[in-house]
Amino acid sequence: AASGGEQSPPLFQFHEDGFLVLEHFFTAEECDSMRNQIQRIIAEMEVPPHCRTEFSTKEEEQLQAQGSSDYFLTSGDKIRFFFEKGVLDKKGNFLIPKEKSISKIGHALHAYDPVFKQITHSSKVQELGRKLGLERPVVVQSMYIFKQPGIGGEVTPHQDATFLHTEPLGRILGFWIALEDATRENGCLWFIPGSHTNGITRRMVRAASGASTRVEFVGSEPAYDDSHFIPLPISKGGLVLIHGEVVHKSEWNSSESSRHAFTFHVMEAEGTTWSKENWLQPTPELPFPSLYT
């Protein structure tokens, strides 16, 4: 029985829908500490070299795309910067202030930044993991997402297990923390309830060496019916739990306010194989850390 009048989270709802909203899971102070820390990180940011090349020949464009792809593929154990489209000129100079141009920062904030590490391994997150019955959860990646006002792009319908594949399925869990109110206007998450029970239709895999691209998609994303999605507005400090196979999306941010979020993914490592074909791989420098400390 829950003590102190606290309600245990309605986990049956999570199993039924494939997602669960826990309002006010983190305090305003915790949210602000993450936002302040990300401002410090951006202030010290170097623009990645592949953003600075001037396009002229096809070959250079390919090298640019390759550089961009390599930068992404080797970001699993680093803190790296990804930008919105059209915010840099050909020389790699910002057309708008850099803190407004950045789309996301990933994928190892949870390992290398003290503020994000503390949040990821906070006692309430660990306690929630135990309530969910996770035996040996490990953190596989994290991202800070900005969803910039007016330009924060849409995220098309997808399943996280497309990118983070495990055998068996059902071992990936996303923790999505609203660092500001997420509304229908500024691009909150939308879900198809119950869509986590049908497996996955598409996988992003590392391409065979010698292929022209570094990753490729196997299978295809079906056409989802828009009317099946429900919006999940959530206030600052709220947590959305996301099953690895639930279908979700977000619209572009048409408002004048940003929609910052910190998100990380956990895998139940007990009896689970992480796919060698996933873009993201543990490294000697950063084996996936245990969620429980």
mmCIF file of C-alpha atoms in Angstrom:
data_model
loop_
_atom_site.group_PDB
_atom_site.id
_atom_site.type_symbol
_atom_site.label_atom_id
_atom_site.label_comp_id
_atom_site.label_asym_id
_atom_site.label_seq_id
_atom_site.Cartn_x
_atom_site.Cartn_y
_atom_site.Cartn_z
ATOM 1 C CA ALA A 1 0.000 0.000 0.000
ATOM 2 C CA ALA A 2 1.217 3.499 -0.783
ATOM 3 C CA SER A 3 2.177 5.457 2.297
ATOM 4 C CA GLY A 4 1.561 9.084 3.207
ATOM 5 C CA GLY A 5 -1.574 9.356 1.108
ATOM 6 C CA GLU A 6 0.515 9.161 -2.063
ATOM 7 C CA GLN A 7 -1.073 7.328 -4.931
ATOM 8 C CA SER A 8 0.936 4.653 -6.640
ATOM 9 C CA PRO A 9 1.131 5.469 -10.377
ATOM 10 C CA PRO A 10 -1.613 3.729 -12.380
ATOM 11 C CA LEU A 11 0.778 1.308 -14.062
ATOM 12 C CA PHE A 12 -2.057 -0.806 -15.469
ATOM 13 C CA GLN A 13 -2.851 2.280 -17.580
ATOM 14 C CA PHE A 14 0.680 2.213 -18.944
ATOM 15 C CA HIS A 15 0.357 -1.439 -19.971
ATOM 16 C CA GLU A 16 -2.985 -0.723 -21.597
ATOM 17 C CA ASP A 17 -2.104 2.490 -23.486
ATOM 18 C CA GLY A 18 1.657 2.177 -23.981
ATOM 19 C CA PHE A 19 2.221 5.557 -22.310
ATOM 20 C CA LEU A 20 1.570 7.194 -18.964
ATOM 21 C CA VAL A 21 1.473 10.846 -17.896
ATOM 22 C CA LEU A 22 2.773 11.633 -14.416
ATOM 23 C CA GLU A 23 2.176 15.341 -13.800
ATOM 24 C CA HIS A 24 4.582 17.302 -11.555
ATOM 25 C CA PHE A 25 7.031 14.411 -11.297
ATOM 26 C CA PHE A 26 9.939 16.873 -11.188
ATOM 27 C CA THR A 27 9.933 20.234 -9.414
ATOM 28 C CA ALA A 28 10.159 23.605 -11.168
ATOM 29 C CA GLU A 29 13.626 23.974 -9.588
ATOM 30 C CA GLU A 30 14.794 20.682 -11.117
ATOM 31 C CA CYS A 31 13.498 21.791 -14.527
ATOM 32 C CA ASP A 32 15.208 25.165 -14.223
ATOM 33 C CA SER A 33 18.507 23.548 -13.207
ATOM 34 C CA MET A 34 18.423 21.549 -16.470
ATOM 35 C CA ARG A 35 17.529 24.614 -18.539
ATOM 36 C CA ASN A 36 20.293 26.687 -16.922
ATOM 37 C CA GLN A 37 22.830 23.927 -17.432
ATOM 38 C CA ILE A 38 21.955 23.587 -21.120
ATOM 39 C CA GLN A 39 22.478 27.362 -21.557
ATOM 40 C CA ARG A 40 25.991 26.944 -20.122
ATOM 41 C CA ILE A 41 26.672 24.022 -22.479
ATOM 42 C CA ILE A 42 25.498 26.049 -25.501
ATOM 43 C CA ALA A 43 27.606 29.045 -24.459
ATOM 44 C CA GLU A 44 30.720 26.840 -24.663
ATOM 45 C CA MET A 45 29.632 25.005 -27.815
ATOM 46 C CA GLU A 46 31.903 24.779 -30.848
ATOM 47 C CA VAL A 47 30.016 24.523 -34.137
ATOM 48 C CA PRO A 48 30.807 21.077 -35.578
ATOM 49 C CA PRO A 49 33.179 21.223 -38.581
ATOM 50 C CA HIS A 50 30.720 19.480 -40.930
ATOM 51 C CA CYS A 51 28.315 22.414 -40.463
ATOM 52 C CA ARG A 52 30.956 24.835 -41.719
ATOM 53 C CA THR A 53 31.878 23.453 -45.152
ATOM 54 C CA GLU A 54 30.668 25.419 -48.126
ATOM 55 C CA PHE A 55 28.582 23.393 -50.558
ATOM 56 C CA SER A 56 29.691 23.631 -54.142
ATOM 57 C CA THR A 57 30.330 20.312 -55.844
ATOM 58 C CA LYS A 58 28.260 17.161 -55.525
ATOM 59 C CA GLU A 59 31.289 15.436 -54.062
ATOM 60 C CA GLU A 60 31.617 18.023 -51.313
ATOM 61 C CA GLU A 61 27.924 17.730 -50.561
ATOM 62 C CA GLN A 62 28.358 13.982 -50.209
ATOM 63 C CA LEU A 63 31.324 14.475 -47.910
ATOM 64 C CA GLN A 64 29.236 16.926 -45.931
ATOM 65 C CA ALA A 65 26.389 14.429 -45.639
ATOM 66 C CA GLN A 66 28.902 11.753 -44.645
ATOM 67 C CA GLY A 67 30.445 14.062 -42.034
ATOM 68 C CA SER A 68 27.012 14.803 -40.698
ATOM 69 C CA SER A 69 26.145 11.104 -40.612
ATOM 70 C CA ASP A 70 29.419 10.165 -38.888
ATOM 71 C CA TYR A 71 28.926 12.979 -36.370
ATOM 72 C CA PHE A 72 25.523 11.492 -35.505
ATOM 73 C CA LEU A 73 26.637 7.846 -35.535
ATOM 74 C CA THR A 74 29.508 8.454 -33.142
ATOM 75 C CA SER A 75 27.486 10.624 -30.735
ATOM 76 C CA GLY A 76 26.330 7.796 -28.462
ATOM 77 C CA ASP A 77 29.074 8.404 -25.902
ATOM 78 C CA LYS A 78 29.430 12.177 -26.394
ATOM 79 C CA ILE A 79 27.578 15.467 -25.948
ATOM 80 C CA ARG A 80 26.901 16.723 -29.481
ATOM 81 C CA PHE A 81 24.866 19.431 -31.197
ATOM 82 C CA PHE A 82 22.211 19.095 -33.892
ATOM 83 C CA PHE A 83 20.699 22.143 -35.607
ATOM 84 C CA GLU A 84 17.399 23.094 -37.181
ATOM 85 C CA LYS A 85 17.403 23.375 -40.976
ATOM 86 C CA GLY A 86 18.296 26.742 -42.498
ATOM 87 C CA VAL A 87 19.847 28.348 -39.421
ATOM 88 C CA LEU A 88 23.443 28.390 -40.717
ATOM 89 C CA ASP A 89 24.731 30.134 -43.815
ATOM 90 C CA LYS A 90 27.121 28.408 -46.224
ATOM 91 C CA LYS A 91 30.150 29.356 -44.148
ATOM 92 C CA GLY A 92 28.626 27.858 -41.022
ATOM 93 C CA ASN A 93 27.759 31.178 -39.414
ATOM 94 C CA PHE A 94 24.490 31.488 -37.534
ATOM 95 C CA LEU A 95 21.693 33.406 -39.225
ATOM 96 C CA ILE A 96 19.854 33.573 -35.894
ATOM 97 C CA PRO A 97 21.192 33.464 -32.310
ATOM 98 C CA LYS A 98 22.814 30.059 -31.692
ATOM 99 C CA GLU A 99 20.665 29.248 -28.663
ATOM 100 C CA LYS A 100 17.610 29.624 -30.920
ATOM 101 C CA SER A 101 19.072 27.557 -33.773
ATOM 102 C CA ILE A 102 19.769 24.317 -31.988
ATOM 103 C CA SER A 103 17.354 21.421 -32.395
ATOM 104 C CA LYS A 104 18.772 18.902 -29.934
ATOM 105 C CA ILE A 105 21.804 17.886 -27.910
ATOM 106 C CA GLY A 106 22.621 14.177 -27.558
ATOM 107 C CA HIS A 107 23.257 11.448 -26.726
ATOM 108 C CA ALA A 108 25.238 11.066 -23.478
ATOM 109 C CA LEU A 109 24.204 13.986 -21.275
ATOM 110 C CA HIS A 110 23.128 11.388 -18.695
ATOM 111 C CA ALA A 111 26.697 10.102 -18.426
ATOM 112 C CA TYR A 112 28.879 13.183 -18.753
ATOM 113 C CA ASP A 113 26.934 16.119 -17.366
ATOM 114 C CA PRO A 114 26.474 16.262 -13.589
ATOM 115 C CA VAL A 115 23.044 17.931 -13.671
ATOM 116 C CA PHE A 116 21.522 15.529 -16.218
ATOM 117 C CA LYS A 117 23.212 12.541 -14.599
ATOM 118 C CA GLN A 118 21.644 13.446 -11.259
ATOM 119 C CA ILE A 119 18.169 13.776 -12.798
ATOM 120 C CA THR A 120 18.466 10.509 -14.760
ATOM 121 C CA HIS A 121 19.509 8.558 -11.665
ATOM 122 C CA SER A 122 17.312 10.498 -9.223
ATOM 123 C CA SER A 123 15.734 8.409 -6.487
ATOM 124 C CA LYS A 124 12.234 9.010 -7.879
ATOM 125 C CA VAL A 125 13.243 7.693 -11.303
ATOM 126 C CA GLN A 126 14.877 4.638 -9.718
ATOM 127 C CA GLU A 127 11.802 4.058 -7.564
ATOM 128 C CA LEU A 128 9.566 4.268 -10.646
ATOM 129 C CA GLY A 129 11.810 1.728 -12.381
ATOM 130 C CA ARG A 130 11.332 -0.646 -9.461
ATOM 131 C CA LYS A 131 7.548 -0.129 -9.471
ATOM 132 C CA LEU A 132 7.620 -1.006 -13.181
ATOM 133 C CA GLY A 133 9.408 -4.240 -12.251
ATOM 134 C CA LEU A 134 12.670 -3.407 -14.036
ATOM 135 C CA GLU A 135 15.347 -5.791 -12.787
ATOM 136 C CA ARG A 136 18.487 -4.585 -14.539
ATOM 137 C CA PRO A 137 17.685 -1.313 -16.309
ATOM 138 C CA VAL A 138 20.523 0.444 -18.146
ATOM 139 C CA VAL A 139 20.488 3.916 -19.708
ATOM 140 C CA VAL A 140 21.153 3.751 -23.454
ATOM 141 C CA GLN A 141 20.823 7.382 -24.556
ATOM 142 C CA SER A 142 19.595 10.836 -23.611
ATOM 143 C CA MET A 143 18.651 13.981 -25.489
ATOM 144 C CA TYR A 144 17.761 17.563 -24.742
ATOM 145 C CA ILE A 145 15.123 18.691 -27.249
ATOM 146 C CA PHE A 146 14.418 22.395 -27.837
ATOM 147 C CA LYS A 147 11.429 22.551 -30.209
ATOM 148 C CA GLN A 148 12.272 26.177 -31.020
ATOM 149 C CA PRO A 149 9.452 28.732 -31.398
ATOM 150 C CA GLY A 150 8.212 29.008 -34.974
ATOM 151 C CA ILE A 151 10.846 26.617 -36.394
ATOM 152 C CA GLY A 152 10.843 23.548 -34.144
ATOM 153 C CA GLY A 153 10.081 20.906 -36.770
ATOM 154 C CA GLU A 154 7.491 18.158 -36.609
ATOM 155 C CA VAL A 155 8.478 14.656 -35.565
ATOM 156 C CA THR A 156 6.627 12.234 -37.811
ATOM 157 C CA PRO A 157 4.827 9.188 -36.361
ATOM 158 C CA HIS A 158 7.358 6.592 -35.188
ATOM 159 C CA GLN A 159 8.156 3.885 -32.650
ATOM 160 C CA ASP A 160 11.319 4.256 -30.576
ATOM 161 C CA ALA A 161 12.133 0.562 -31.063
ATOM 162 C CA THR A 162 12.667 1.343 -34.776
ATOM 163 C CA PHE A 163 15.917 3.027 -33.684
ATOM 164 C CA LEU A 164 16.631 1.090 -30.477
ATOM 165 C CA HIS A 165 15.990 -2.536 -31.352
ATOM 166 C CA THR A 166 16.138 -5.356 -28.822
ATOM 167 C CA GLU A 167 15.510 -9.100 -28.772
ATOM 168 C CA PRO A 168 12.914 -9.651 -27.462
ATOM 169 C CA LEU A 169 10.968 -6.437 -28.083
ATOM 170 C CA GLY A 170 9.262 -4.653 -25.192
ATOM 171 C CA ARG A 171 12.494 -3.887 -23.334
ATOM 172 C CA ILE A 172 12.850 -0.188 -24.206
ATOM 173 C CA LEU A 173 11.248 2.531 -22.139
ATOM 174 C CA GLY A 174 11.404 6.289 -22.746
ATOM 175 C CA PHE A 175 11.288 8.889 -19.969
ATOM 176 C CA TRP A 176 10.202 12.256 -21.419
ATOM 177 C CA ILE A 177 10.373 15.266 -19.087
ATOM 178 C CA ALA A 178 8.645 18.556 -19.921
ATOM 179 C CA LEU A 179 10.956 21.403 -18.881
ATOM 180 C CA GLU A 180 8.287 23.900 -19.947
ATOM 181 C CA ASP A 181 4.548 23.476 -20.414
ATOM 182 C CA ALA A 182 3.981 21.387 -23.544
ATOM 183 C CA THR A 183 0.774 22.476 -25.284
ATOM 184 C CA ARG A 184 -0.987 21.702 -28.543
ATOM 185 C CA GLU A 185 0.313 25.046 -29.854
ATOM 186 C CA ASN A 186 4.001 24.479 -29.083
ATOM 187 C CA GLY A 187 4.237 20.843 -30.146
ATOM 188 C CA CYS A 188 3.208 18.457 -27.344
ATOM 189 C CA LEU A 189 3.396 14.696 -27.905
ATOM 190 C CA TRP A 190 0.556 12.766 -29.578
ATOM 191 C CA PHE A 191 -0.025 9.020 -29.141
ATOM 192 C CA ILE A 192 -2.102 6.188 -30.574
ATOM 193 C CA PRO A 193 -3.298 4.431 -27.397
ATOM 194 C CA GLY A 194 -2.725 0.678 -27.444
ATOM 195 C CA SER A 195 -0.463 0.789 -30.510
ATOM 196 C CA HIS A 196 2.411 -0.813 -28.588
ATOM 197 C CA THR A 197 1.031 -4.334 -28.925
ATOM 198 C CA ASN A 198 1.646 -5.025 -32.620
ATOM 199 C CA GLY A 199 5.442 -5.181 -32.845
ATOM 200 C CA ILE A 200 7.392 -2.853 -35.142
ATOM 201 C CA THR A 201 7.171 -2.303 -38.879
ATOM 202 C CA ARG A 202 10.463 -0.547 -39.544
ATOM 203 C CA ARG A 203 14.061 -0.673 -38.345
ATOM 204 C CA MET A 204 16.941 1.720 -38.780
ATOM 205 C CA VAL A 205 20.097 -0.372 -39.145
ATOM 206 C CA ARG A 206 23.764 0.323 -39.755
ATOM 207 C CA ALA A 207 24.400 -0.205 -43.454
ATOM 208 C CA ALA A 208 26.951 -2.779 -44.612
ATOM 209 C CA SER A 209 30.412 -1.265 -44.989
ATOM 210 C CA GLY A 210 30.919 0.162 -48.436
ATOM 211 C CA ALA A 211 27.284 1.258 -48.749
ATOM 212 C CA SER A 212 26.686 4.858 -49.823
ATOM 213 C CA THR A 213 24.827 5.688 -46.615
ATOM 214 C CA ARG A 214 25.810 4.813 -43.072
ATOM 215 C CA VAL A 215 22.325 3.743 -41.982
ATOM 216 C CA GLU A 216 19.313 2.448 -43.840
ATOM 217 C CA PHE A 217 15.701 1.600 -43.085
ATOM 218 C CA VAL A 218 14.352 -1.920 -43.348
ATOM 219 C CA GLY A 219 10.574 -2.227 -43.662
ATOM 220 C CA SER A 220 8.307 0.791 -43.878
ATOM 221 C CA GLU A 221 6.207 3.013 -41.655
ATOM 222 C CA PRO A 222 2.513 2.409 -42.361
ATOM 223 C CA ALA A 223 0.204 5.342 -43.068
ATOM 224 C CA TYR A 224 -1.312 6.071 -39.668
ATOM 225 C CA ASP A 225 -4.788 7.522 -39.390
ATOM 226 C CA ASP A 226 -4.504 11.024 -37.905
ATOM 227 C CA SER A 227 -7.806 10.592 -36.093
ATOM 228 C CA HIS A 228 -6.311 7.781 -33.967
ATOM 229 C CA PHE A 229 -3.800 10.111 -32.270
ATOM 230 C CA ILE A 230 -4.619 11.851 -29.007
ATOM 231 C CA PRO A 231 -2.653 14.903 -27.789
ATOM 232 C CA LEU A 232 -0.862 14.788 -24.446
ATOM 233 C CA PRO A 233 -0.416 18.349 -23.200
ATOM 234 C CA ILE A 234 1.574 18.304 -19.962
ATOM 235 C CA SER A 235 2.790 20.965 -17.591
ATOM 236 C CA LYS A 236 6.361 21.816 -16.659
ATOM 237 C CA GLY A 237 7.896 19.048 -14.535
ATOM 238 C CA GLY A 238 5.577 16.370 -15.902
ATOM 239 C CA LEU A 239 6.936 13.002 -17.017
ATOM 240 C CA VAL A 240 5.627 10.925 -19.910
ATOM 241 C CA LEU A 241 6.558 7.234 -19.846
ATOM 242 C CA ILE A 242 6.804 5.908 -23.398
ATOM 243 C CA HIS A 243 6.713 2.204 -24.305
ATOM 244 C CA GLY A 244 9.319 1.378 -26.968
ATOM 245 C CA GLU A 245 6.684 0.230 -29.454
ATOM 246 C CA VAL A 246 3.947 2.823 -28.965
ATOM 247 C CA VAL A 247 3.310 5.052 -32.010
ATOM 248 C CA HIS A 248 3.781 8.750 -31.250
ATOM 249 C CA LYS A 249 4.564 12.055 -32.965
ATOM 250 C CA SER A 250 4.690 15.787 -32.394
ATOM 251 C CA GLU A 251 3.629 18.666 -34.624
ATOM 252 C CA TRP A 252 5.852 21.617 -35.514
ATOM 253 C CA ASN A 253 5.956 24.436 -33.003
ATOM 254 C CA SER A 254 3.745 27.176 -34.420
ATOM 255 C CA SER A 255 3.802 29.215 -31.219
ATOM 256 C CA GLU A 256 6.113 31.926 -29.911
ATOM 257 C CA SER A 257 7.277 29.836 -26.953
ATOM 258 C CA SER A 258 9.803 26.998 -26.961
ATOM 259 C CA ARG A 259 9.020 23.468 -25.716
ATOM 260 C CA HIS A 260 12.170 22.229 -24.010
ATOM 261 C CA ALA A 261 12.266 18.592 -22.932
ATOM 262 C CA PHE A 262 14.852 16.201 -21.547
ATOM 263 C CA THR A 263 14.389 12.600 -22.548
ATOM 264 C CA PHE A 264 16.292 9.387 -21.911
ATOM 265 C CA HIS A 265 15.810 5.741 -22.836
ATOM 266 C CA VAL A 266 16.232 2.767 -20.574
ATOM 267 C CA MET A 267 16.595 -0.887 -21.546
ATOM 268 C CA GLU A 268 15.746 -3.826 -19.318
ATOM 269 C CA ALA A 269 19.049 -5.674 -19.761
ATOM 270 C CA GLU A 270 17.922 -8.844 -17.965
ATOM 271 C CA GLY A 271 17.496 -11.537 -20.641
ATOM 272 C CA THR A 272 17.747 -8.958 -23.441
ATOM 273 C CA THR A 273 20.037 -8.638 -26.468
ATOM 274 C CA TRP A 274 20.846 -5.172 -27.804
ATOM 275 C CA SER A 275 20.919 -5.333 -31.611
ATOM 276 C CA LYS A 276 24.409 -5.105 -33.129
ATOM 277 C CA GLU A 277 22.715 -3.367 -36.079
ATOM 278 C CA ASN A 278 21.453 -0.417 -34.027
ATOM 279 C CA TRP A 279 23.040 2.945 -34.917
ATOM 280 C CA LEU A 280 23.817 3.421 -31.223
ATOM 281 C CA GLN A 281 26.312 1.030 -29.648
ATOM 282 C CA PRO A 282 27.851 0.895 -26.193
ATOM 283 C CA THR A 283 31.556 1.745 -26.308
ATOM 284 C CA PRO A 284 34.555 0.842 -24.106
ATOM 285 C CA GLU A 285 34.468 4.492 -22.925
ATOM 286 C CA LEU A 286 30.767 4.259 -22.132
ATOM 287 C CA PRO A 287 29.157 0.884 -21.522
ATOM 288 C CA PHE A 288 25.444 1.458 -20.859
ATOM 289 C CA PRO A 289 25.321 2.576 -17.190
ATOM 290 C CA SER A 290 22.953 0.950 -14.724
ATOM 291 C CA LEU A 291 19.909 3.076 -13.862
ATOM 292 C CA TYR A 292 20.116 1.845 -10.270
ATOM 293 C CA THR A 293 22.967 3.327 -8.277
#
